[in-house]
Coordinates of C-alpha atoms in Angstrom, one line a residue:
A1 CA -20.8 15.7 21.2
N2 CA -20.3 16.6 17.0
V3 CA -16.8 15.4 18.0
M4 CA -18.0 12.4 18.5
I5 CA -20.8 12.8 15.7
I6 CA -17.2 14.0 12.7
S7 CA -15.5 11.2 14.0
D8 CA -18.8 8.0 14.0
L9 CA -19.5 9.3 10.4
L10 CA -15.8 9.3 7.9
K11 CA -14.5 6.3 10.6
S12 CA -14.5 4.2 7.7
R13 CA -13.3 6.9 5.5
F14 CA -9.7 6.2 7.2
D15 CA -8.6 6.2 11.1
F16 CA -8.5 9.0 12.7
R17 CA -6.1 7.6 15.2
R18 CA -2.9 6.9 12.8
D19 CA -4.0 9.6 9.5
L20 CA -3.7 12.3 10.7
R21 CA -1.1 15.0 10.8
A22 CA -0.4 18.5 12.0
G23 CA -1.2 20.8 10.0
D24 CA -4.0 19.2 8.9
E25 CA -7.2 21.7 8.2
F26 CA -11.0 21.1 8.7
D27 CA -14.0 22.9 8.4
V28 CA -17.4 22.4 9.5
V29 CA -20.4 24.2 9.5
L30 CA -23.1 24.2 12.6
K31 CA -26.9 25.4 12.4
Q32 CA -28.1 27.2 16.6
G33 CA -31.5 27.6 16.9
D34 CA -33.2 30.8 18.0
V35 CA -36.4 32.3 19.3
E36 CA -36.6 35.0 18.4
G37 CA -32.4 35.8 19.0
E38 CA -32.3 33.8 21.6
P39 CA -29.5 30.6 20.6
V40 CA -32.0 27.7 22.0
G41 CA -30.9 23.6 21.7
S42 CA -27.4 22.3 20.1
E43 CA -25.5 23.1 17.1
Q44 CA -26.1 21.1 14.4
V45 CA -23.5 19.4 12.2
E46 CA -24.8 20.3 8.3
A47 CA -21.9 19.9 6.8
V48 CA -18.0 18.3 7.6
R49 CA -14.7 18.7 5.2
I50 CA -11.8 17.6 6.2
K51 CA -8.4 17.7 4.1
V52 CA -5.9 14.2 5.1
R53 CA -2.4 14.3 3.2
G54 CA -3.6 15.7 0.2
Q55 CA -7.8 14.5 0.1
F56 CA -10.5 15.5 0.8
Y57 CA -13.0 13.7 3.1
Q58 CA -16.6 15.1 3.2
A59 CA -20.2 14.2 4.6
F60 CA -23.5 16.9 5.0
L61 CA -27.6 16.9 5.8
N62 CA -29.8 15.6 4.4
A63 CA -33.4 16.1 4.8
D64 CA -34.1 12.1 5.9
G65 CA -31.6 13.0 8.5
R66 CA -28.6 11.1 7.3
F67 CA -25.2 12.0 5.8
Y68 CA -24.5 12.3 2.4
D69 CA -20.7 12.9 0.4
E70 CA -21.2 14.9 -2.1
K71 CA -22.0 12.8 -4.7
G72 CA -25.4 11.7 -3.1
N73 CA -24.1 8.2 -1.8
S74 CA -24.8 7.4 2.2
L75 CA -22.2 7.8 4.1
T76 CA -23.0 4.8 5.8
P77 CA -20.3 1.8 5.6
A78 CA -21.7 -0.9 2.3
L79 CA -19.8 -3.5 0.2
R80 CA -20.5 -4.5 -3.2
R81 CA -21.7 -7.7 -4.2
W82 CA -19.6 -8.9 -7.3
P83 CA -15.5 -7.1 -7.0
T84 CA -14.8 -6.6 -10.9
S85 CA -16.9 -4.0 -12.7
V86 CA -19.4 -6.5 -14.6
T87 CA -21.0 -9.2 -14.1
Y88 CA -18.9 -12.7 -15.1
R89 CA -19.8 -16.1 -15.0
I90 CA -19.7 -18.4 -12.4
S91 CA -17.3 -21.4 -12.5
S92 CA -17.9 -22.7 -8.9
G93 CA -19.4 -21.1 -5.8
F94 CA -19.5 -21.5 -2.2
N95 CA -19.0 -24.5 -1.2
P96 CA -18.0 -26.6 1.8
N97 CA -18.8 -29.9 0.8
R98 CA -16.4 -29.4 -2.8
L99 CA -14.8 -32.5 -4.2
H100 CA -11.4 -30.1 -5.7
P101 CA -10.9 -30.2 -9.9
V102 CA -7.4 -30.3 -9.1
T103 CA -7.2 -33.3 -6.2
G104 CA -10.4 -34.9 -6.3
R105 CA -10.6 -35.0 -2.4
S106 CA -12.7 -33.1 0.1
S107 CA -12.0 -30.0 0.3
P108 CA -14.0 -26.7 1.2
H109 CA -14.4 -24.4 -1.4
N110 CA -15.2 -21.5 0.5
G111 CA -15.5 -18.8 -1.7
T112 CA -17.0 -18.0 -5.8
D113 CA -15.7 -18.0 -8.5
L114 CA -15.6 -16.3 -11.8
A115 CA -14.7 -16.6 -15.2
T116 CA -12.1 -13.9 -15.8
P117 CA -10.3 -13.4 -18.3
S118 CA -6.5 -12.5 -17.2
G119 CA -5.5 -9.5 -16.2
T120 CA -9.3 -8.8 -15.2
K121 CA -9.7 -5.5 -13.7
V122 CA -9.8 -7.1 -9.6
L123 CA -12.1 -4.3 -7.5
A124 CA -12.1 -4.2 -3.4
T125 CA -15.6 -4.7 -2.2
G126 CA -15.7 -2.5 0.6
D127 CA -13.6 0.4 2.3
G128 CA -10.9 -1.3 4.2
I129 CA -6.3 -1.5 5.3
V130 CA -4.7 -4.7 3.8
T131 CA -3.8 -6.3 5.4
R132 CA -1.8 -8.9 4.3
T133 CA -0.3 -9.3 0.3
A134 CA 1.4 -13.3 -0.5
N135 CA 2.5 -15.9 -3.0
H136 CA 1.7 -19.3 -2.3
R137 CA 2.0 -22.5 -4.0
Y138 CA -2.3 -22.4 -3.8
A139 CA -3.4 -19.3 -3.4
G140 CA -1.3 -17.4 -6.5
R141 CA -0.3 -14.3 -5.9
Y142 CA -3.7 -13.4 -2.6
I143 CA -4.7 -10.0 -1.2
D144 CA -6.6 -10.2 2.5
I145 CA -8.5 -7.2 3.2
D146 CA -9.7 -6.6 7.0
N147 CA -13.0 -4.3 5.8
I148 CA -16.3 -2.0 7.6
G149 CA -16.7 -4.0 11.2
K150 CA -17.6 -7.9 11.0
Y151 CA -16.0 -8.0 7.3
S152 CA -13.4 -9.1 5.2
T153 CA -12.3 -10.2 2.2
R154 CA -9.5 -12.2 -0.1
Y155 CA -8.8 -12.3 -3.5
L156 CA -6.8 -15.2 -5.3
H157 CA -4.6 -15.9 -7.9
L158 CA -4.1 -12.8 -9.1
S159 CA -1.2 -11.9 -11.9
K160 CA -0.5 -8.9 -10.2
I161 CA -1.3 -6.7 -7.0
L162 CA -1.6 -2.8 -7.2
V163 CA -2.1 -2.4 -3.5
K164 CA 0.8 -3.2 -0.5
S165 CA -0.2 -3.9 2.6
G166 CA -0.7 -1.7 5.2
Q167 CA -2.8 0.5 2.9
R168 CA -6.1 1.6 2.8
V169 CA -8.6 1.1 0.3
K170 CA -11.5 2.5 -0.6
R171 CA -14.9 0.6 -2.0
G172 CA -14.6 0.4 -5.8
Q173 CA -10.8 1.1 -5.8
V174 CA -8.4 -1.5 -8.5
I175 CA -6.0 -3.4 -6.3
A176 CA -4.7 -6.0 -8.6
L177 CA -5.3 -7.7 -11.9
S178 CA -6.8 -11.2 -12.2
G179 CA -4.5 -14.7 -13.8
A180 CA -4.4 -18.3 -13.3
T181 CA -1.2 -18.6 -10.6
G182 CA -1.1 -20.7 -8.9
R183 CA -2.7 -24.7 -8.1
V184 CA -5.4 -24.1 -11.1
T185 CA -7.7 -25.4 -14.4
G186 CA -7.3 -21.5 -16.1
P187 CA -7.7 -18.1 -15.6
H188 CA -9.9 -16.9 -13.1
L189 CA -10.6 -15.2 -9.8
H190 CA -11.3 -16.5 -6.2
Y191 CA -12.5 -13.9 -4.3
E192 CA -13.9 -15.2 -0.1
L193 CA -16.2 -13.2 1.4
H194 CA -15.7 -13.5 6.0
V195 CA -18.0 -12.8 8.7
N196 CA -16.5 -12.8 12.4
G197 CA -13.8 -14.8 10.5
R198 CA -15.9 -17.3 9.1
P199 CA -16.4 -17.7 5.0
V200 CA -19.6 -17.2 3.7
N201 CA -20.8 -17.2 0.6
P202 CA -19.8 -13.9 -0.9
M203 CA -23.2 -13.6 -3.9
T204 CA -25.9 -14.1 -1.3
A205 CA -24.9 -13.4 2.0
K206 CA -26.6 -10.2 3.5
I207 CA -24.5 -7.2 3.8
P208 CA -24.6 -3.7 4.1
T209 CA -25.6 -2.4 0.6
M210 CA -25.5 1.4 -0.7
Q211 CA -27.4 3.9 -0.8
S212 CA -28.2 7.3 -2.4
I213 CA -30.0 10.0 -1.7
P214 CA -33.9 9.7 -4.1
S215 CA -33.5 11.8 -8.0
G216 CA -36.2 14.2 -6.9
E217 CA -34.3 14.9 -3.7
R218 CA -30.9 15.9 -5.2
E219 CA -32.5 19.0 -6.8
A220 CA -32.3 20.4 -3.1
F221 CA -29.5 18.7 -1.9
D222 CA -26.8 20.4 -4.7
K223 CA -28.6 23.6 -4.1
S224 CA -27.2 23.2 0.3
I225 CA -24.3 21.8 -0.4
A226 CA -23.6 24.9 -3.0
I227 CA -24.6 27.5 0.1
W228 CA -22.8 25.3 2.8
T229 CA -19.2 25.1 0.3
Q230 CA -19.4 29.1 -0.3
L231 CA -19.3 28.6 3.6
M232 CA -16.6 26.4 3.7
D233 CA -14.4 28.3 0.9
A234 CA -15.4 31.1 3.0

C-alpha cells in the first residue's frame, strides 16, 4: 500500500518503469500509531526522498493531509498559464474561424500568439516528455510535449530548441528561445494547449494550477521537514 502511495505521489516527476536504475537510493519516513506501546492501524507515509539519475525527488506530508515538495509546492500535477516568465501582449488569440494573415484564407488558429522578441526564453508549462522536435516550413522550429494526464502542449516559430525528443522536462524549465521561423509576419511565440488531443484556448481553459502551503502554516511545515530530513540522513 505504501509503495502505491509513493508511486502515485511522484509519478508526474519521473517514470518509475523507465527512469529507475539499479543503485538508485530512497528513504521513507513511516509513522506507526500505538496504544500503550502496542502498534495499531497501518503505517503512514510522512516523508519520501528518492535519488534518480543523480537528482533528488522529495515529498512531505503537511497537516492538511496533502503532500508537498521541499519548497512548499503541492505535488498535485499543475500547469502554468503562460509559457514565458512575464506576460506578453497577445498578438493573435485562439480562433477556430480565423483568416490567415498571410494567405487570407480560412485557417483555424489553434493556439495563442504572444508578441515575444526573438530570443525570449520559452518555458515548459508543465512536467512532461518531449515527443517531437522538428523544423517545418510553416510552423518553423517547434516542440511537442506530452504533459500530465490528458494535456499536451506545442510551441512554434522558435529560433533555438534546447531539448531533444524523449527528454523529460519540468514545469518552468527553459526549453527553447522564441523567434520568427516558418511562415510568419514577425517574431512571436505560438503556444498551443491540447486536451485529449483537441486544441483549446490556453488562456481561458480550466487547467490544474499550482497550490502552495499557506504562509501561516509554513513555519511548522519547515520544522517537520528538518526533522524528517535528519531521520533520512541518519
